[in-house]
PDB file of C-alpha atoms and ligand atoms in Angstrom:
ATOM      1  CA  MET R   1    -109.220 144.047  55.576  1.00 27.00           C
ATOM      2  CA  ARG R   2    -112.744 144.886  56.586  1.00 26.00           C
ATOM      3  CA  THR R   3    -113.320 146.418  59.953  1.00 24.00           C
ATOM      4  CA  GLY R   4    -116.873 147.676  59.928  1.00 24.00           C
ATOM      5  CA  LEU R   5    -119.866 145.927  61.356  1.00 20.00           C
ATOM      6  CA  SER R   6    -122.237 144.612  58.768  1.00 25.00           C
ATOM      7  CA  GLY R   7    -125.383 143.371  60.396  1.00 29.00           C
ATOM      8  CA  SER R   8    -124.372 140.940  63.090  1.00 32.00           C
ATOM      9  CA  THR R   9    -121.471 139.690  60.970  1.00 37.00           C
ATOM     10  CA  ARG R  10    -118.055 141.245  60.951  1.00 41.00           C
ATOM     11  CA  THR R  11    -114.708 140.284  59.539  1.00 43.00           C
ATOM     12  CA  ILE R  12    -111.674 140.884  61.682  1.00 44.00           C
ATOM     13  CA  THR R  13    -108.049 139.809  61.734  1.00 46.00           C
ATOM     14  CA  ARG R  14    -105.372 139.458  64.403  1.00 48.00           C
ATOM     15  CA  ARG R  15    -104.070 142.912  63.748  1.00 50.00           C
ATOM     16  CA  GLN R  16    -107.546 144.391  63.876  1.00 48.00           C
ATOM     17  CA  SER R  17    -108.714 142.440  66.866  1.00 46.00           C
ATOM     18  CA  PHE R  18    -106.505 144.875  68.756  1.00 41.00           C
ATOM     19  CA  ALA R  19    -107.168 147.957  66.680  1.00 34.00           C
ATOM     20  CA  ALA R  20    -110.884 147.341  67.108  1.00 32.00           C
ATOM     21  CA  GLY R  21    -110.358 146.881  70.830  1.00 29.00           C
ATOM     22  CA  ALA R  22    -111.047 150.512  71.598  1.00 24.00           C
ATOM     23  CA  LEU R  23    -114.624 149.985  70.496  1.00 24.00           C
ATOM     24  CA  VAL R  24    -115.635 146.686  71.895  1.00 24.00           C
ATOM     25  CA  LEU R  25    -112.842 144.668  73.443  1.00 24.00           C
ATOM     26  CA  GLY R  26    -112.037 144.468  77.125  1.00 23.00           C
ATOM     27  CA  GLY R  27    -109.175 143.139  79.196  1.00 24.00           C
ATOM     28  CA  ALA R  28    -105.841 142.635  77.568  1.00 26.00           C
ATOM     29  CA  ALA R  29    -107.053 143.492  74.137  1.00 29.00           C
ATOM     30  CA  THR R  30    -108.204 146.988  75.034  1.00 28.00           C
ATOM     31  CA  ALA R  31    -104.765 147.642  76.441  1.00 31.00           C
ATOM     32  CA  CYS R  32    -103.581 147.361  72.817  1.00 37.00           C
ATOM     33  CA  SER R  33    -106.085 149.677  71.316  1.00 40.00           C
ATOM     34  CA  SER R  34    -103.890 152.263  69.604  1.00 43.00           C
ATOM     35  CA  GLY R  35    -101.756 151.737  66.532  1.00 48.00           C
ATOM     36  CA  ASP R  36     -98.529 153.108  68.090  1.00 55.00           C
ATOM     37  CA  GLU R  37     -98.447 150.957  71.209  1.00 70.00           C
ATOM     38  CA  GLY R  38     -95.029 150.396  72.795  1.00 90.00           C
ATOM     39  CA  TYR R  39     -93.592 146.949  72.167  1.00 93.00           C
ATOM     40  CA  ASP R  40     -93.391 145.976  75.845  1.00 94.00           C
ATOM     41  CA  ALA R  41     -96.992 146.969  76.578  1.00 94.00           C
ATOM     42  CA  LEU R  42     -98.184 145.086  73.513  1.00 93.00           C
ATOM     43  CA  ALA R  43     -96.183 141.963  74.363  1.00 92.00           C
ATOM     44  CA  GLU R  44     -97.492 142.062  77.924  1.00 93.00           C
ATOM     45  CA  ALA R  45    -101.089 142.422  76.780  1.00 92.00           C
ATOM     46  CA  LEU R  46    -100.725 139.609  74.239  1.00 91.00           C
ATOM     47  CA  SER R  47     -99.407 137.256  76.900  1.00 91.00           C
ATOM     48  CA  ALA R  48    -102.086 138.057  79.490  1.00 94.00           C
ATOM     49  CA  PRO R  49    -103.290 134.809  81.093  1.00 95.00           C
ATOM     50  CA  ALA R  50    -105.996 132.900  79.225  1.00 97.00           C
ATOM     51  CA  GLU R  51    -109.432 133.383  80.761  1.00 96.00           C
ATOM     52  CA  PRO R  52    -112.560 131.552  79.612  1.00 96.00           C
ATOM     53  CA  VAL R  53    -114.808 133.900  77.655  1.00 96.00           C
ATOM     54  CA  THR R  54    -117.859 135.086  79.549  1.00 94.00           C
ATOM     55  CA  ALA R  55    -118.798 138.329  77.751  1.00 93.00           C
ATOM     56  CA  PRO R  56    -121.959 138.478  75.622  1.00 90.00           C
ATOM     57  CA  PHE R  57    -121.915 138.573  71.792  1.00 90.00           C
ATOM     58  CA  PRO R  58    -120.139 140.267  69.986  1.00 90.00           C
ATOM     59  CA  ARG R  59    -117.429 140.824  72.610  1.00 92.00           C
ATOM     60  CA  SER R  60    -117.335 137.104  73.343  1.00 94.00           C
ATOM     61  CA  HIS R  61    -116.493 136.381  69.728  1.00 94.00           C
ATOM     62  CA  GLN R  62    -113.781 139.004  69.542  1.00 93.00           C
ATOM     63  CA  GLN R  63    -112.169 137.457  72.593  1.00 95.00           C
ATOM     64  CA  LEU R  64    -112.317 134.047  70.925  1.00 97.00           C
ATOM     65  CA  VAL R  65    -110.681 135.568  67.849  1.00 97.00           C
ATOM     66  CA  ARG R  66    -107.924 136.942  70.060  1.00 96.00           C
ATOM     67  CA  TYR R  67    -107.057 133.384  71.146  1.00 97.00           C
ATOM     68  CA  ALA R  68    -107.262 132.123  67.574  1.00 98.00           C
ATOM     69  CA  SER R  69    -104.944 134.848  66.363  1.00 97.00           C
ATOM     70  CA  LEU R  70    -102.218 133.808  68.802  1.00 97.00           C
ATOM     71  CA  ALA R  71    -101.726 130.638  66.733  1.00 98.00           C
ATOM     72  CA  ALA R  72     -98.504 129.801  64.919  1.00 98.00           C
ATOM     73  CA  SER R  73     -98.314 130.763  61.237  1.00 98.00           C
ATOM     74  CA  GLY R  74     -95.627 130.443  58.577  1.00 98.00           C
ATOM     75  CA  HIS R  75     -93.362 133.572  58.703  1.00 98.00           C
ATOM     76  CA  ASN R  76     -95.949 134.852  61.219  1.00 98.00           C
ATOM     77  CA  THR R  77     -98.010 136.051  58.261  1.00 98.00           C
ATOM     78  CA  GLN R  78    -101.315 135.446  60.103  1.00 98.00           C
ATOM     79  CA  PRO R  79    -103.006 134.618  56.780  1.00 98.00           C
ATOM     80  CA  TRP R  80    -106.549 134.473  58.114  1.00 97.00           C
ATOM     81  CA  ARG R  81    -109.785 136.413  58.222  1.00 97.00           C
ATOM     82  CA  PHE R  82    -112.461 135.814  60.791  1.00 97.00           C
ATOM     83  CA  THR R  83    -116.086 136.382  59.940  1.00 96.00           C
ATOM     84  CA  VAL R  84    -118.036 136.577  63.136  1.00 94.00           C
ATOM     85  CA  SER R  85    -121.741 135.938  63.451  1.00 90.00           C
ATOM     86  CA  ASP R  86    -123.827 134.700  66.338  1.00 84.00           C
ATOM     87  CA  PRO R  87    -123.644 130.924  66.097  1.00 90.00           C
ATOM     88  CA  VAL R  88    -120.506 130.558  63.957  1.00 96.00           C
ATOM     89  CA  ILE R  89    -117.042 132.035  63.439  1.00 97.00           C
ATOM     90  CA  GLU R  90    -115.674 131.423  59.954  1.00 97.00           C
ATOM     91  CA  LEU R  91    -111.988 131.434  59.121  1.00 97.00           C
ATOM     92  CA  SER R  92    -111.023 132.065  55.540  1.00 97.00           C
ATOM     93  CA  PRO R  93    -107.591 132.366  53.939  1.00 97.00           C
ATOM     94  CA  ASP R  94    -106.142 135.840  53.442  1.00 97.00           C
ATOM     95  CA  PHE R  95    -104.325 135.355  50.150  1.00 98.00           C
ATOM     96  CA  SER R  96    -102.844 138.855  50.349  1.00 98.00           C
ATOM     97  CA  ARG R  97    -100.579 137.297  53.015  1.00 98.00           C
ATOM     98  CA  ARG R  98     -99.252 134.463  50.878  1.00 98.00           C
ATOM     99  CA  THR R  99     -95.545 133.645  50.748  1.00 98.00           C
ATOM    100  CA  PRO R 100     -95.419 132.342  47.173  1.00 98.00           C
ATOM    101  CA  VAL R 101     -91.701 131.577  47.104  1.00 98.00           C
ATOM    102  CA  VAL R 102     -91.428 129.416  50.196  1.00 98.00           C
ATOM    103  CA  ASP R 103     -95.018 128.159  50.028  1.00 98.00           C
ATOM    104  CA  PRO R 104     -96.056 128.081  46.372  1.00 98.00           C
ATOM    105  CA  ASP R 105     -99.010 125.734  46.906  1.00 98.00           C
ATOM    106  CA  ASP R 106    -100.280 127.485  50.065  1.00 98.00           C
ATOM    107  CA  HIS R 107     -99.701 124.365  52.128  1.00 97.00           C
ATOM    108  CA  HIS R 108     -98.287 126.404  55.042  1.00 97.00           C
ATOM    109  CA  LEU R 109    -101.003 129.000  54.634  1.00 98.00           C
ATOM    110  CA  PHE R 110    -103.722 126.408  55.144  1.00 97.00           C
ATOM    111  CA  ALA R 111    -101.790 124.681  57.965  1.00 96.00           C
ATOM    112  CA  SER R 112    -101.653 128.089  59.664  1.00 98.00           C
ATOM    113  CA  LEU R 113    -105.396 128.477  59.207  1.00 97.00           C
ATOM    114  CA  GLY R 114    -105.821 125.090  60.872  1.00 97.00           C
ATOM    115  CA  CYS R 115    -103.692 126.233  63.834  1.00 97.00           C
ATOM    116  CA  ALA R 116    -105.972 129.263  64.281  1.00 98.00           C
ATOM    117  CA  ALA R 117    -109.096 127.066  64.072  1.00 98.00           C
ATOM    118  CA  GLU R 118    -107.664 124.733  66.708  1.00 96.00           C
ATOM    119  CA  ASN R 119    -106.993 127.645  69.097  1.00 98.00           C
ATOM    120  CA  LEU R 120    -110.474 129.012  68.455  1.00 98.00           C
ATOM    121  CA  SER R 121    -112.034 125.648  69.143  1.00 97.00           C
ATOM    122  CA  LEU R 122    -109.996 125.202  72.347  1.00 97.00           C
ATOM    123  CA  ALA R 123    -111.053 128.659  73.562  1.00 98.00           C
ATOM    124  CA  ALA R 124    -114.716 128.002  72.749  1.00 97.00           C
ATOM    125  CA  ARG R 125    -114.667 124.634  74.520  1.00 97.00           C
ATOM    126  CA  ALA R 126    -112.899 126.063  77.574  1.00 98.00           C
ATOM    127  CA  SER R 127    -115.606 128.750  77.682  1.00 97.00           C
ATOM    128  CA  GLY R 128    -118.562 126.360  77.364  1.00 97.00           C
ATOM    129  CA  LEU R 129    -119.317 127.679  73.900  1.00 96.00           C
ATOM    130  CA  GLY R 130    -119.262 124.577  71.736  1.00 95.00           C
ATOM    131  CA  GLY R 131    -116.310 124.728  69.361  1.00 96.00           C
ATOM    132  CA  GLU R 132    -116.922 122.076  66.712  1.00 97.00           C
ATOM    133  CA  VAL R 133    -114.733 122.657  63.660  1.00 97.00           C
ATOM    134  CA  ASP R 134    -116.029 122.085  60.167  1.00 97.00           C
ATOM    135  CA  MET R 135    -114.377 122.537  56.789  1.00 95.00           C
ATOM    136  CA  GLU R 136    -116.021 123.400  53.504  1.00 93.00           C
ATOM    137  CA  GLY R 137    -113.803 124.145  50.544  1.00 92.00           C
ATOM    138  CA  GLU R 138    -111.279 126.760  51.612  1.00 91.00           C
ATOM    139  CA  ARG R 139    -113.237 127.851  54.658  1.00 91.00           C
ATOM    140  CA  LEU R 140    -113.120 126.559  58.169  1.00 96.00           C
ATOM    141  CA  SER R 141    -115.821 127.283  60.655  1.00 97.00           C
ATOM    142  CA  VAL R 142    -116.172 126.898  64.379  1.00 97.00           C
ATOM    143  CA  ALA R 143    -119.733 126.369  65.569  1.00 97.00           C
ATOM    144  CA  LEU R 144    -120.699 128.041  68.823  1.00 95.00           C
ATOM    145  CA  ALA R 145    -123.331 126.666  71.144  1.00 94.00           C
ATOM    146  CA  SER R 146    -123.843 126.725  74.853  1.00 91.00           C
ATOM    147  CA  GLY R 147    -122.562 123.701  76.703  1.00 90.00           C
ATOM    148  CA  ALA R 148    -120.363 122.637  79.572  1.00 94.00           C
ATOM    149  CA  ALA R 149    -116.974 124.363  79.891  1.00 95.00           C
ATOM    150  CA  GLU R 150    -114.084 121.926  79.498  1.00 93.00           C
ATOM    151  CA  ALA R 151    -110.976 122.732  81.573  1.00 92.00           C
ATOM    152  CA  SER R 152    -108.049 122.486  79.214  1.00 93.00           C
ATOM    153  CA  PRO R 153    -104.325 122.914  79.817  1.00 94.00           C
ATOM    154  CA  ARG R 154    -103.906 123.483  76.082  1.00 94.00           C
ATOM    155  CA  PHE R 155    -106.237 126.502  76.300  1.00 98.00           C
ATOM    156  CA  ASP R 156    -104.411 127.787  79.390  1.00 97.00           C
ATOM    157  CA  VAL R 157    -101.079 127.943  77.573  1.00 97.00           C
ATOM    158  CA  ILE R 158    -102.282 129.658  74.381  1.00 98.00           C
ATOM    159  CA  PRO R 159    -100.802 133.050  75.390  1.00 97.00           C
ATOM    160  CA  GLN R 160     -97.524 131.469  76.533  1.00 95.00           C
ATOM    161  CA  ARG R 161     -96.888 129.206  73.524  1.00 95.00           C
ATOM    162  CA  GLN R 162     -94.039 130.426  71.344  1.00 93.00           C
ATOM    163  CA  CYS R 163     -91.539 129.066  68.850  1.00 93.00           C
ATOM    164  CA  THR R 164     -87.935 129.454  69.873  1.00 90.00           C
ATOM    165  CA  ARG R 165     -85.144 130.288  67.453  1.00 89.00           C
ATOM    166  CA  LEU R 166     -82.387 130.130  70.029  1.00 90.00           C
ATOM    167  CA  GLU R 167     -80.305 127.183  71.170  1.00 94.00           C
ATOM    168  CA  TYR R 168     -81.744 124.503  73.413  1.00 95.00           C
ATOM    169  CA  ALA R 169     -80.630 123.328  76.838  1.00 94.00           C
ATOM    170  CA  GLY R 170     -78.693 120.335  75.563  1.00 90.00           C
ATOM    171  CA  SER R 171     -80.610 117.774  77.619  1.00 94.00           C
ATOM    172  CA  ALA R 172     -81.916 114.519  76.165  1.00 93.00           C
ATOM    173  CA  LEU R 173     -85.627 113.679  76.107  1.00 92.00           C
ATOM    174  CA  SER R 174     -86.668 111.365  78.904  1.00 95.00           C
ATOM    175  CA  ALA R 175     -88.546 108.223  77.861  1.00 95.00           C
ATOM    176  CA  GLU R 176     -91.684 109.719  79.408  1.00 96.00           C
ATOM    177  CA  GLU R 177     -91.360 113.038  77.502  1.00 93.00           C
ATOM    178  CA  ARG R 178     -90.788 111.115  74.291  1.00 94.00           C
ATOM    179  CA  ALA R 179     -93.880 108.967  74.858  1.00 95.00           C
ATOM    180  CA  ARG R 180     -96.028 111.992  75.755  1.00 94.00           C
ATOM    181  CA  LEU R 181     -94.922 113.854  72.629  1.00 93.00           C
ATOM    182  CA  ILE R 182     -95.792 110.917  70.413  1.00 96.00           C
ATOM    183  CA  ALA R 183     -99.128 110.389  72.177  1.00 96.00           C
ATOM    184  CA  ALA R 184     -99.999 114.091  71.805  1.00 91.00           C
ATOM    185  CA  VAL R 185     -99.361 113.964  68.051  1.00 93.00           C
ATOM    186  CA  GLU R 186    -101.085 110.661  67.448  1.00 95.00           C
ATOM    187  CA  GLN R 187    -104.138 111.181  69.659  1.00 91.00           C
ATOM    188  CA  GLY R 188    -106.421 112.148  66.757  1.00 87.00           C
ATOM    189  CA  GLY R 189    -105.412 109.001  64.835  1.00 94.00           C
ATOM    190  CA  GLN R 190    -104.589 110.928  61.650  1.00 93.00           C
ATOM    191  CA  VAL R 191    -100.963 111.949  62.129  1.00 94.00           C
ATOM    192  CA  SER R 192     -98.030 109.766  63.070  1.00 96.00           C
ATOM    193  CA  ALA R 193     -94.867 110.923  64.797  1.00 96.00           C
ATOM    194  CA  THR R 194     -91.300 109.709  64.361  1.00 95.00           C
ATOM    195  CA  VAL R 195     -88.705 110.926  66.831  1.00 95.00           C
ATOM    196  CA  PHE R 196     -85.048 111.187  65.825  1.00 96.00           C
ATOM    197  CA  ASP R 197     -83.011 111.632  68.975  1.00 93.00           C
ATOM    198  CA  GLY R 198     -80.031 109.335  68.440  1.00 94.00           C
ATOM    199  CA  ALA R 199     -76.674 110.932  67.592  1.00 95.00           C
ATOM    200  CA  ALA R 200     -76.440 109.265  64.158  1.00 97.00           C
ATOM    201  CA  ASP R 201     -79.975 110.326  63.178  1.00 96.00           C
ATOM    202  CA  LYS R 202     -79.351 113.895  64.329  1.00 96.00           C
ATOM    203  CA  THR R 203     -76.113 114.075  62.317  1.00 97.00           C
ATOM    204  CA  ARG R 204     -77.779 112.728  59.162  1.00 97.00           C
ATOM    205  CA  LEU R 205     -80.754 115.067  59.515  1.00 98.00           C
ATOM    206  CA  THR R 206     -78.434 118.024  60.122  1.00 98.00           C
ATOM    207  CA  GLU R 207     -76.744 117.253  56.796  1.00 98.00           C
ATOM    208  CA  LEU R 208     -80.073 117.071  54.951  1.00 98.00           C
ATOM    209  CA  ILE R 209     -81.477 120.222  56.561  1.00 98.00           C
ATOM    210  CA  ILE R 210     -78.289 122.110  55.749  1.00 98.00           C
ATOM    211  CA  GLN R 211     -78.542 120.990  52.126  1.00 98.00           C
ATOM    212  CA  GLY R 212     -82.125 122.243  51.947  1.00 98.00           C
ATOM    213  CA  ASN R 213     -81.283 125.471  53.717  1.00 98.00           C
ATOM    214  CA  SER R 214     -78.336 126.134  51.405  1.00 98.00           C
ATOM    215  CA  ALA R 215     -80.576 125.658  48.363  1.00 98.00           C
ATOM    216  CA  GLN R 216     -83.164 128.090  49.762  1.00 97.00           C
ATOM    217  CA  ILE R 217     -80.611 130.754  50.618  1.00 98.00           C
ATOM    218  CA  ALA R 218     -79.080 130.463  47.129  1.00 98.00           C
ATOM    219  CA  ASP R 219     -82.431 131.670  45.764  1.00 98.00           C
ATOM    220  CA  PRO R 220     -82.563 135.491  45.851  1.00 97.00           C
ATOM    221  CA  ALA R 221     -86.387 135.411  45.706  1.00 98.00           C
ATOM    222  CA  PHE R 222     -86.501 133.324  48.902  1.00 98.00           C
ATOM    223  CA  VAL R 223     -84.157 135.748  50.686  1.00 98.00           C
ATOM    224  CA  ARG R 224     -86.173 138.774  49.491  1.00 97.00           C
ATOM    225  CA  GLU R 225     -89.460 137.256  50.616  1.00 98.00           C
ATOM    226  CA  LEU R 226     -88.028 136.367  54.018  1.00 98.00           C
ATOM    227  CA  ARG R 227     -86.525 139.855  54.380  1.00 98.00           C
ATOM    228  CA  ASP R 228     -89.920 141.411  53.729  1.00 98.00           C
ATOM    229  CA  TRP R 229     -91.372 139.543  56.711  1.00 98.00           C
ATOM    230  CA  ILE R 230     -88.544 140.463  59.098  1.00 98.00           C
ATOM    231  CA  ARG R 231     -89.360 143.162  61.637  1.00 98.00           C
ATOM    232  CA  PHE R 232     -86.020 144.745  62.389  1.00 98.00           C
ATOM    233  CA  ASN R 233     -86.870 146.604  65.588  1.00 97.00           C
ATOM    234  CA  GLU R 234     -89.510 146.831  68.300  1.00 97.00           C
ATOM    235  CA  ALA R 235     -91.269 149.783  66.700  1.00 96.00           C
ATOM    236  CA  GLU R 236     -91.773 147.875  63.420  1.00 97.00           C
ATOM    237  CA  ALA R 237     -92.907 144.743  65.256  1.00 96.00           C
ATOM    238  CA  ALA R 238     -95.378 146.708  67.380  1.00 96.00           C
ATOM    239  CA  ARG R 239     -96.698 148.718  64.436  1.00 96.00           C
ATOM    240  CA  LEU R 240     -97.239 145.800  62.048  1.00 96.00           C
ATOM    241  CA  ARG R 241     -97.914 143.052  64.657  1.00 95.00           C
ATOM    242  CA  ASP R 242     -96.882 140.304  62.300  1.00 97.00           C
ATOM    243  CA  GLY R 243     -93.714 138.911  60.747  1.00 98.00           C
ATOM    244  CA  LEU R 244     -90.511 137.657  62.330  1.00 97.00           C
ATOM    245  CA  PHE R 245     -88.984 139.876  64.982  1.00 96.00           C
ATOM    246  CA  ALA R 246     -85.202 139.920  64.335  1.00 96.00           C
ATOM    247  CA  ALA R 247     -84.367 140.117  68.041  1.00 94.00           C
ATOM    248  CA  SER R 248     -86.169 136.839  68.751  1.00 92.00           C
ATOM    249  CA  SER R 249     -83.485 135.102  66.664  1.00 90.00           C
ATOM    250  CA  GLY R 250     -80.789 136.772  68.774  1.00 89.00           C
ATOM    251  CA  ASN R 251     -80.054 139.560  66.265  1.00 93.00           C
ATOM    252  CA  PRO R 252     -79.424 143.199  67.197  1.00 94.00           C
ATOM    253  CA  GLN R 253     -82.194 145.689  66.501  1.00 96.00           C
ATOM    254  CA  LEU R 254     -81.572 148.033  63.572  1.00 97.00           C
ATOM    255  CA  PRO R 255     -83.467 150.835  61.846  1.00 98.00           C
ATOM    256  CA  GLY R 256     -85.672 149.153  59.251  1.00 97.00           C
ATOM    257  CA  TRP R 257     -83.979 150.786  56.244  1.00 97.00           C
ATOM    258  CA  LEU R 258     -80.568 149.615  57.447  1.00 98.00           C
ATOM    259  CA  GLY R 259     -81.752 146.108  58.365  1.00 97.00           C
ATOM    260  CA  ARG R 260     -83.270 145.630  54.902  1.00 97.00           C
ATOM    261  CA  ARG R 261     -80.032 146.765  53.239  1.00 97.00           C
ATOM    262  CA  LEU R 262     -77.777 144.602  55.368  1.00 96.00           C
ATOM    263  CA  PHE R 263     -80.003 141.533  55.386  1.00 96.00           C
ATOM    264  CA  GLY R 264     -78.657 139.962  52.190  1.00 92.00           C
ATOM    265  CA  LEU R 265     -75.084 140.474  53.431  1.00 94.00           C
ATOM    266  CA  VAL R 266     -75.447 138.951  56.881  1.00 94.00           C
ATOM    267  CA  PHE R 267     -78.057 136.285  56.095  1.00 95.00           C
ATOM    268  CA  THR R 268     -75.663 133.814  54.498  1.00 97.00           C
ATOM    269  CA  ALA R 269     -75.855 130.056  54.094  1.00 97.00           C
ATOM    270  CA  ASP R 270     -72.666 129.602  56.144  1.00 97.00           C
ATOM    271  CA  ALA R 271     -73.943 131.621  59.111  1.00 95.00           C
ATOM    272  CA  GLU R 272     -77.435 130.083  59.038  1.00 96.00           C
ATOM    273  CA  ASN R 273     -76.160 126.538  58.588  1.00 98.00           C
ATOM    274  CA  ALA R 274     -73.819 126.916  61.557  1.00 97.00           C
ATOM    275  CA  LYS R 275     -76.778 128.155  63.613  1.00 96.00           C
ATOM    276  CA  ILE R 276     -78.938 125.208  62.511  1.00 97.00           C
ATOM    277  CA  ALA R 277     -76.175 122.752  63.427  1.00 97.00           C
ATOM    278  CA  ARG R 278     -75.909 124.303  66.917  1.00 97.00           C
ATOM    279  CA  GLN R 279     -79.683 124.243  67.354  1.00 97.00           C
ATOM    280  CA  ILE R 280     -80.005 120.583  66.399  1.00 97.00           C
ATOM    281  CA  GLU R 281     -76.958 119.604  68.442  1.00 96.00           C
ATOM    282  CA  SER R 282     -78.361 121.357  71.549  1.00 97.00           C
ATOM    283  CA  SER R 283     -81.872 119.930  71.061  1.00 96.00           C
ATOM    284  CA  GLY R 284     -83.335 116.791  72.580  1.00 95.00           C
ATOM    285  CA  GLY R 285     -84.068 115.573  69.048  1.00 95.00           C
ATOM    286  CA  LEU R 286     -86.261 116.130  65.986  1.00 96.00           C
ATOM    287  CA  ILE R 287     -89.758 114.917  65.394  1.00 96.00           C
ATOM    288  CA  ALA R 288     -91.300 114.290  61.978  1.00 96.00           C
ATOM    289  CA  LEU R 289     -95.093 114.429  61.698  1.00 94.00           C
ATOM    290  CA  MET R 290     -96.683 112.525  58.821  1.00 94.00           C
TER     291      MET R 290
HETATM  292  C1  FMN N  12     -97.209 125.993  58.709  1.00 74.69           C
HETATM  293  C2  FMN N  12     -96.075 126.590  59.467  1.00 74.69           C
HETATM  294  C3  FMN N  12     -94.784 126.539  58.948  1.00 74.69           C
HETATM  295  C4  FMN N  12     -93.711 127.080  59.655  1.00 74.69           C
HETATM  296  N1  FMN N  12     -92.446 126.997  59.129  1.00 74.69           N
HETATM  297  C5  FMN N  12     -91.391 127.451  59.838  1.00 74.69           C
HETATM  298  C6  FMN N  12     -90.058 127.294  59.339  1.00 74.69           C
HETATM  299  O1  FMN N  12     -89.840 126.728  58.265  1.00 74.69           O
HETATM  300  N2  FMN N  12     -89.040 127.755  60.081  1.00 74.69           N
HETATM  301  C7  FMN N  12     -89.243 128.375  61.288  1.00 74.69           C
HETATM  302  O2  FMN N  12     -88.261 128.767  61.922  1.00 74.69           O
HETATM  303  N3  FMN N  12     -90.499 128.538  61.785  1.00 74.69           N
HETATM  304  C8  FMN N  12     -91.570 128.089  61.103  1.00 74.69           C
HETATM  305  N4  FMN N  12     -92.846 128.236  61.595  1.00 74.69           N
HETATM  306  C9  FMN N  12     -93.033 128.926  62.870  1.00 74.69           C
HETATM  307  C10 FMN N  12     -93.505 130.367  62.614  1.00 74.69           C
HETATM  308  O3  FMN N  12     -92.459 131.177  62.118  1.00 74.69           O
HETATM  309  C11 FMN N  12     -94.064 130.941  63.917  1.00 74.69           C
HETATM  310  O4  FMN N  12     -95.225 130.227  64.244  1.00 74.69           O
HETATM  311  C12 FMN N  12     -94.445 132.407  63.775  1.00 74.69           C
HETATM  312  O5  FMN N  12     -93.281 133.191  63.611  1.00 74.69           O
HETATM  313  C13 FMN N  12     -95.210 132.933  64.987  1.00 74.69           C
HETATM  314  O6  FMN N  12     -94.431 132.799  66.139  1.00 74.69           O
HETATM  315  P1  FMN N  12     -94.968 131.971  67.392  1.00 74.69           P
HETATM  316  O7  FMN N  12     -95.283 130.580  66.920  1.00 74.69           O
HETATM  317  O8  FMN N  12     -93.836 132.015  68.385  1.00 74.69           O
HETATM  318  O9  FMN N  12     -96.215 132.678  67.870  1.00 74.69           O
HETATM  319  C14 FMN N  12     -93.931 127.693  60.909  1.00 74.69           C
HETATM  320  C15 FMN N  12     -95.226 127.752  61.425  1.00 74.69           C
HETATM  321  C16 FMN N  12     -96.287 127.197  60.718  1.00 74.69           C
HETATM  322  C17 FMN N  12     -97.674 127.242  61.295  1.00 74.69           C
END
C-alpha cells in the first residue's frame, strides 16, 4: 500500500483513507485518524451521514474515496486501490487481497471493485463533480468534472447500507416491493432479476444452497481462508478495518488466538446449514441476478 503523495497523484485504500485522515481529511474521517481507534468511535464515524463533497482537491477526492470504500466486497476484503489525480480517480484491483479458494477467478474481486466504482460515481454526481465510469483492462476510472449536483437517495444511504447475517422479520414482500426490486436491478438494461418468494421455490433453493454450503465447508482450505478473514473481537475489527466481524453474525467475541483455534470446531456444516435454513425461511424471498 502506498501512502505518500507523488506529484498530484496518490494511491490510497479504505484502510488508509482513515489513517491518512490526520493529514488531510476532515469530518468523520478525521475522527478515525489513529490506528488504535475504539470500535464504537470508528463505527460511528464510518456511519456519519453522507454529505455532498465541497472541499477543494485533494481533500475532495479523499472524501469521494471514503464513500467508495464503504462499498460491499467479498469477505469484506476491500480489494481496491485508488489512484487520485485532479480530473480522474482510478480504481485498480489489489491482488494481495484475493481469496483464491472461494474466488479462484477473481470474479468477486472485480464485482467488489465495481461496487466501489458505483459508490464513487454516486458520490461524485451528488457533489456536482461528474462521475462517469470507464473501464480499461483491469482498471476502472471515474472522471471528475464540474457540473450540476444530482440529489440521490442512493448516495444518501451509502453510510447506512449493510449486509445482514441475522434472521429476517418473516414478512412477505408486497407486490410493490417486489416490483421496485426488479425495476432497480433491471434499470440499466444489462441485468435481469428473478424473484423466488413462493414456499416451494424457497424450499428447493434451501436444499441447493445447503448442498453447496456443505461442499464448501468440507474443504479445509475454504474454512482456513474464511477463518483468516474473520475478526473475532472489536479490537481486531477496529485495528484491521476489514474482514468479517464475528459479532455481526451473532457470535460471541473471543480473543483472536482462541477464536482462530475454535473456529474449525464450531463452524460446522450442520450449524451453518441450520442457520441458512432459518435465514431463508424468515426472509421475504431470494432474488437471482443474471
Ligand atoms: C462480490 C461479492 C460477493 C459476496 N459474497 C458473499 C457471500 O457469499 N456470503 C455472504 O454472506 N456475503 C457475501 N458478500 C457480502 C460481503 O461479505 C459484505 O459486503 C462485506 O462483509 C462488507 O459488509 P457490508 O456489505 O455490510 O458493508 C459478498 C459481497 C460481494 C461484493
